[in-house]
Amino acid sequence: MTDQLAQSWWLILLSLASGVGGQTCLKIGLTQAGGNSSDDTLFSLIGLILRSPLVLAGLALYVLGALAWIAVLRRMDLSYAYPFLAINFVLIALVSQYVLGETIPVT
């Protein structure tokens, strides 16, 4: 398993960075779009996505991360690789607090 990790660490990092970057771009892009989210329809959401470069960038980062993750799964057992994705939760919470200014709930 150590051999598999040695060959796949950069793909894991790429997947993690793409996931965190993608979430951040999506949130900033959607926040900048403004409007009333309770009025969203499928077509208004599609229009919002197509008009927002940050939302498109977030989706592109997701595609990159998914491709990297698929490459990881070709090289490693899922039971060994999947726990690395837990790092995403921690990193997204930190970015939410320090970049987006959100509050991390204690409970």
PDB file of C-alpha atoms in Angstrom:
ATOM      1  CA  MET A   1       0.000   0.000   0.000  1.00  0.00           C
ATOM      2  CA  THR A   2       2.907   2.367   0.661  1.00  0.00           C
ATOM      3  CA  ASP A   3       3.977   1.885  -2.952  1.00  0.00           C
ATOM      4  CA  GLN A   4       0.521   2.908  -4.135  1.00  0.00           C
ATOM      5  CA  LEU A   5       0.608   6.044  -1.965  1.00  0.00           C
ATOM      6  CA  ALA A   6       4.060   6.973  -3.241  1.00  0.00           C
ATOM      7  CA  GLN A   7       2.752   6.830  -6.807  1.00  0.00           C
ATOM      8  CA  SER A   8      -0.542   8.610  -6.077  1.00  0.00           C
ATOM      9  CA  TRP A   9       0.145  11.345  -3.515  1.00  0.00           C
ATOM     10  CA  TRP A  10       0.242  14.126  -6.117  1.00  0.00           C
ATOM     11  CA  LEU A  11      -3.114  12.989  -7.541  1.00  0.00           C
ATOM     12  CA  ILE A  12      -4.626  12.993  -4.047  1.00  0.00           C
ATOM     13  CA  LEU A  13      -3.309  16.531  -3.473  1.00  0.00           C
ATOM     14  CA  LEU A  14      -4.651  17.645  -6.862  1.00  0.00           C
ATOM     15  CA  SER A  15      -8.060  16.217  -6.036  1.00  0.00           C
ATOM     16  CA  LEU A  16      -8.082  17.898  -2.606  1.00  0.00           C
ATOM     17  CA  ALA A  17      -6.939  21.278  -3.936  1.00  0.00           C
ATOM     18  CA  SER A  18      -9.439  21.136  -6.784  1.00  0.00           C
ATOM     19  CA  GLY A  19     -12.272  20.290  -4.402  1.00  0.00           C
ATOM     20  CA  VAL A  20     -11.468  23.105  -2.000  1.00  0.00           C
ATOM     21  CA  GLY A  21     -10.847  25.586  -4.816  1.00  0.00           C
ATOM     22  CA  GLY A  22     -14.026  24.500  -6.581  1.00  0.00           C
ATOM     23  CA  GLN A  23     -16.188  24.933  -3.481  1.00  0.00           C
ATOM     24  CA  THR A  24     -14.657  28.341  -2.809  1.00  0.00           C
ATOM     25  CA  CYS A  25     -15.188  29.559  -6.384  1.00  0.00           C
ATOM     26  CA  LEU A  26     -18.767  28.301  -6.376  1.00  0.00           C
ATOM     27  CA  LYS A  27     -19.595  30.063  -3.104  1.00  0.00           C
ATOM     28  CA  ILE A  28     -17.974  33.372  -4.087  1.00  0.00           C
ATOM     29  CA  GLY A  29     -19.543  33.277  -7.561  1.00  0.00           C
ATOM     30  CA  LEU A  30     -23.010  32.520  -6.215  1.00  0.00           C
ATOM     31  CA  THR A  31     -22.719  35.164  -3.511  1.00  0.00           C
ATOM     32  CA  GLN A  32     -21.646  37.796  -6.045  1.00  0.00           C
ATOM     33  CA  ALA A  33     -24.605  36.889  -8.259  1.00  0.00           C
ATOM     34  CA  GLY A  34     -27.015  38.132  -5.584  1.00  0.00           C
ATOM     35  CA  GLY A  35     -30.740  37.809  -6.051  1.00  0.00           C
ATOM     36  CA  ASN A  36     -33.309  35.899  -4.071  1.00  0.00           C
ATOM     37  CA  SER A  37     -32.473  32.196  -3.892  1.00  0.00           C
ATOM     38  CA  SER A  38     -36.049  31.301  -2.937  1.00  0.00           C
ATOM     39  CA  ASP A  39     -37.148  32.368  -6.445  1.00  0.00           C
ATOM     40  CA  ASP A  40     -34.657  30.071  -8.212  1.00  0.00           C
ATOM     41  CA  THR A  41     -35.940  27.778 -10.911  1.00  0.00           C
ATOM     42  CA  LEU A  42     -33.925  25.289 -12.896  1.00  0.00           C
ATOM     43  CA  PHE A  43     -33.627  27.737 -15.799  1.00  0.00           C
ATOM     44  CA  SER A  44     -32.644  30.694 -13.605  1.00  0.00           C
ATOM     45  CA  LEU A  45     -29.917  28.567 -11.995  1.00  0.00           C
ATOM     46  CA  ILE A  46     -28.593  27.518 -15.398  1.00  0.00           C
ATOM     47  CA  GLY A  47     -28.557  31.161 -16.482  1.00  0.00           C
ATOM     48  CA  LEU A  48     -26.752  32.162 -13.292  1.00  0.00           C
ATOM     49  CA  ILE A  49     -24.130  29.462 -13.853  1.00  0.00           C
ATOM     50  CA  LEU A  50     -23.539  30.515 -17.463  1.00  0.00           C
ATOM     51  CA  ARG A  51     -23.182  34.209 -16.502  1.00  0.00           C
ATOM     52  CA  SER A  52     -20.740  33.687 -13.640  1.00  0.00           C
ATOM     53  CA  PRO A  53     -17.082  33.045 -14.503  1.00  0.00           C
ATOM     54  CA  LEU A  54     -16.373  32.026 -10.898  1.00  0.00           C
ATOM     55  CA  VAL A  55     -19.149  29.444 -10.882  1.00  0.00           C
ATOM     56  CA  LEU A  56     -17.855  28.058 -14.186  1.00  0.00           C
ATOM     57  CA  ALA A  57     -14.322  28.002 -12.754  1.00  0.00           C
ATOM     58  CA  GLY A  58     -15.623  26.128  -9.703  1.00  0.00           C
ATOM     59  CA  LEU A  59     -17.273  23.533 -11.917  1.00  0.00           C
ATOM     60  CA  ALA A  60     -14.094  23.192 -14.001  1.00  0.00           C
ATOM     61  CA  LEU A  61     -12.092  22.611 -10.815  1.00  0.00           C
ATOM     62  CA  TYR A  62     -14.592  19.930  -9.823  1.00  0.00           C
ATOM     63  CA  VAL A  63     -14.077  18.163 -13.146  1.00  0.00           C
ATOM     64  CA  LEU A  64     -10.299  18.327 -12.666  1.00  0.00           C
ATOM     65  CA  GLY A  65     -10.637  16.973  -9.135  1.00  0.00           C
ATOM     66  CA  ALA A  66     -12.929  14.167 -10.286  1.00  0.00           C
ATOM     67  CA  LEU A  67     -10.465  13.136 -12.988  1.00  0.00           C
ATOM     68  CA  ALA A  68      -7.622  13.131 -10.460  1.00  0.00           C
ATOM     69  CA  TRP A  69      -9.735  11.074  -8.041  1.00  0.00           C
ATOM     70  CA  ILE A  70     -10.572   8.539 -10.752  1.00  0.00           C
ATOM     71  CA  ALA A  71      -6.831   8.174 -11.391  1.00  0.00           C
ATOM     72  CA  VAL A  72      -6.274   7.659  -7.640  1.00  0.00           C
ATOM     73  CA  LEU A  73      -8.906   4.922  -7.522  1.00  0.00           C
ATOM     74  CA  ARG A  74      -7.243   3.125 -10.425  1.00  0.00           C
ATOM     75  CA  ARG A  75      -4.046   2.983  -8.379  1.00  0.00           C
ATOM     76  CA  MET A  76      -5.262   2.456  -4.803  1.00  0.00           C
ATOM     77  CA  ASP A  77      -7.821   0.513  -2.804  1.00  0.00           C
ATOM     78  CA  LEU A  78     -10.880   2.635  -1.992  1.00  0.00           C
ATOM     79  CA  SER A  79     -10.627   1.734   1.695  1.00  0.00           C
ATOM     80  CA  TYR A  80      -7.124   3.229   1.757  1.00  0.00           C
ATOM     81  CA  ALA A  81      -7.737   6.247  -0.494  1.00  0.00           C
ATOM     82  CA  TYR A  82     -11.123   7.457   0.751  1.00  0.00           C
ATOM     83  CA  PRO A  83     -10.031   8.677   4.208  1.00  0.00           C
ATOM     84  CA  PHE A  84      -7.841  11.267   2.470  1.00  0.00           C
ATOM     85  CA  LEU A  85     -11.050  12.967   1.318  1.00  0.00           C
ATOM     86  CA  ALA A  86     -11.850  13.758   4.966  1.00  0.00           C
ATOM     87  CA  ILE A  87      -9.130  16.401   4.733  1.00  0.00           C
ATOM     88  CA  ASN A  88     -11.483  18.277   2.361  1.00  0.00           C
ATOM     89  CA  PHE A  89     -13.957  18.886   5.198  1.00  0.00           C
ATOM     90  CA  VAL A  90     -11.293  20.444   7.387  1.00  0.00           C
ATOM     91  CA  LEU A  91      -9.787  22.546   4.603  1.00  0.00           C
ATOM     92  CA  ILE A  92     -13.183  23.823   3.421  1.00  0.00           C
ATOM     93  CA  ALA A  93     -14.125  24.794   6.966  1.00  0.00           C
ATOM     94  CA  LEU A  94     -10.851  26.722   7.335  1.00  0.00           C
ATOM     95  CA  VAL A  95     -11.254  28.464   3.970  1.00  0.00           C
ATOM     96  CA  SER A  96     -14.863  29.293   4.885  1.00  0.00           C
ATOM     97  CA  GLN A  97     -13.722  31.000   8.062  1.00  0.00           C
ATOM     98  CA  TYR A  98     -10.535  32.728   6.925  1.00  0.00           C
ATOM     99  CA  VAL A  99     -11.318  33.517   3.278  1.00  0.00           C
ATOM    100  CA  LEU A 100     -15.099  33.866   3.232  1.00  0.00           C
ATOM    101  CA  GLY A 101     -15.457  35.258   6.759  1.00  0.00           C
ATOM    102  CA  GLU A 102     -18.000  32.641   7.798  1.00  0.00           C
ATOM    103  CA  THR A 103     -18.364  31.364  11.362  1.00  0.00           C
ATOM    104  CA  ILE A 104     -17.607  27.724  12.070  1.00  0.00           C
ATOM    105  CA  PRO A 105     -20.298  26.344  14.383  1.00  0.00           C
ATOM    106  CA  VAL A 106     -18.913  24.817  17.570  1.00  0.00           C
ATOM    107  CA  THR A 107     -21.671  22.236  18.004  1.00  0.00           C
TER     108      THR A 107
END
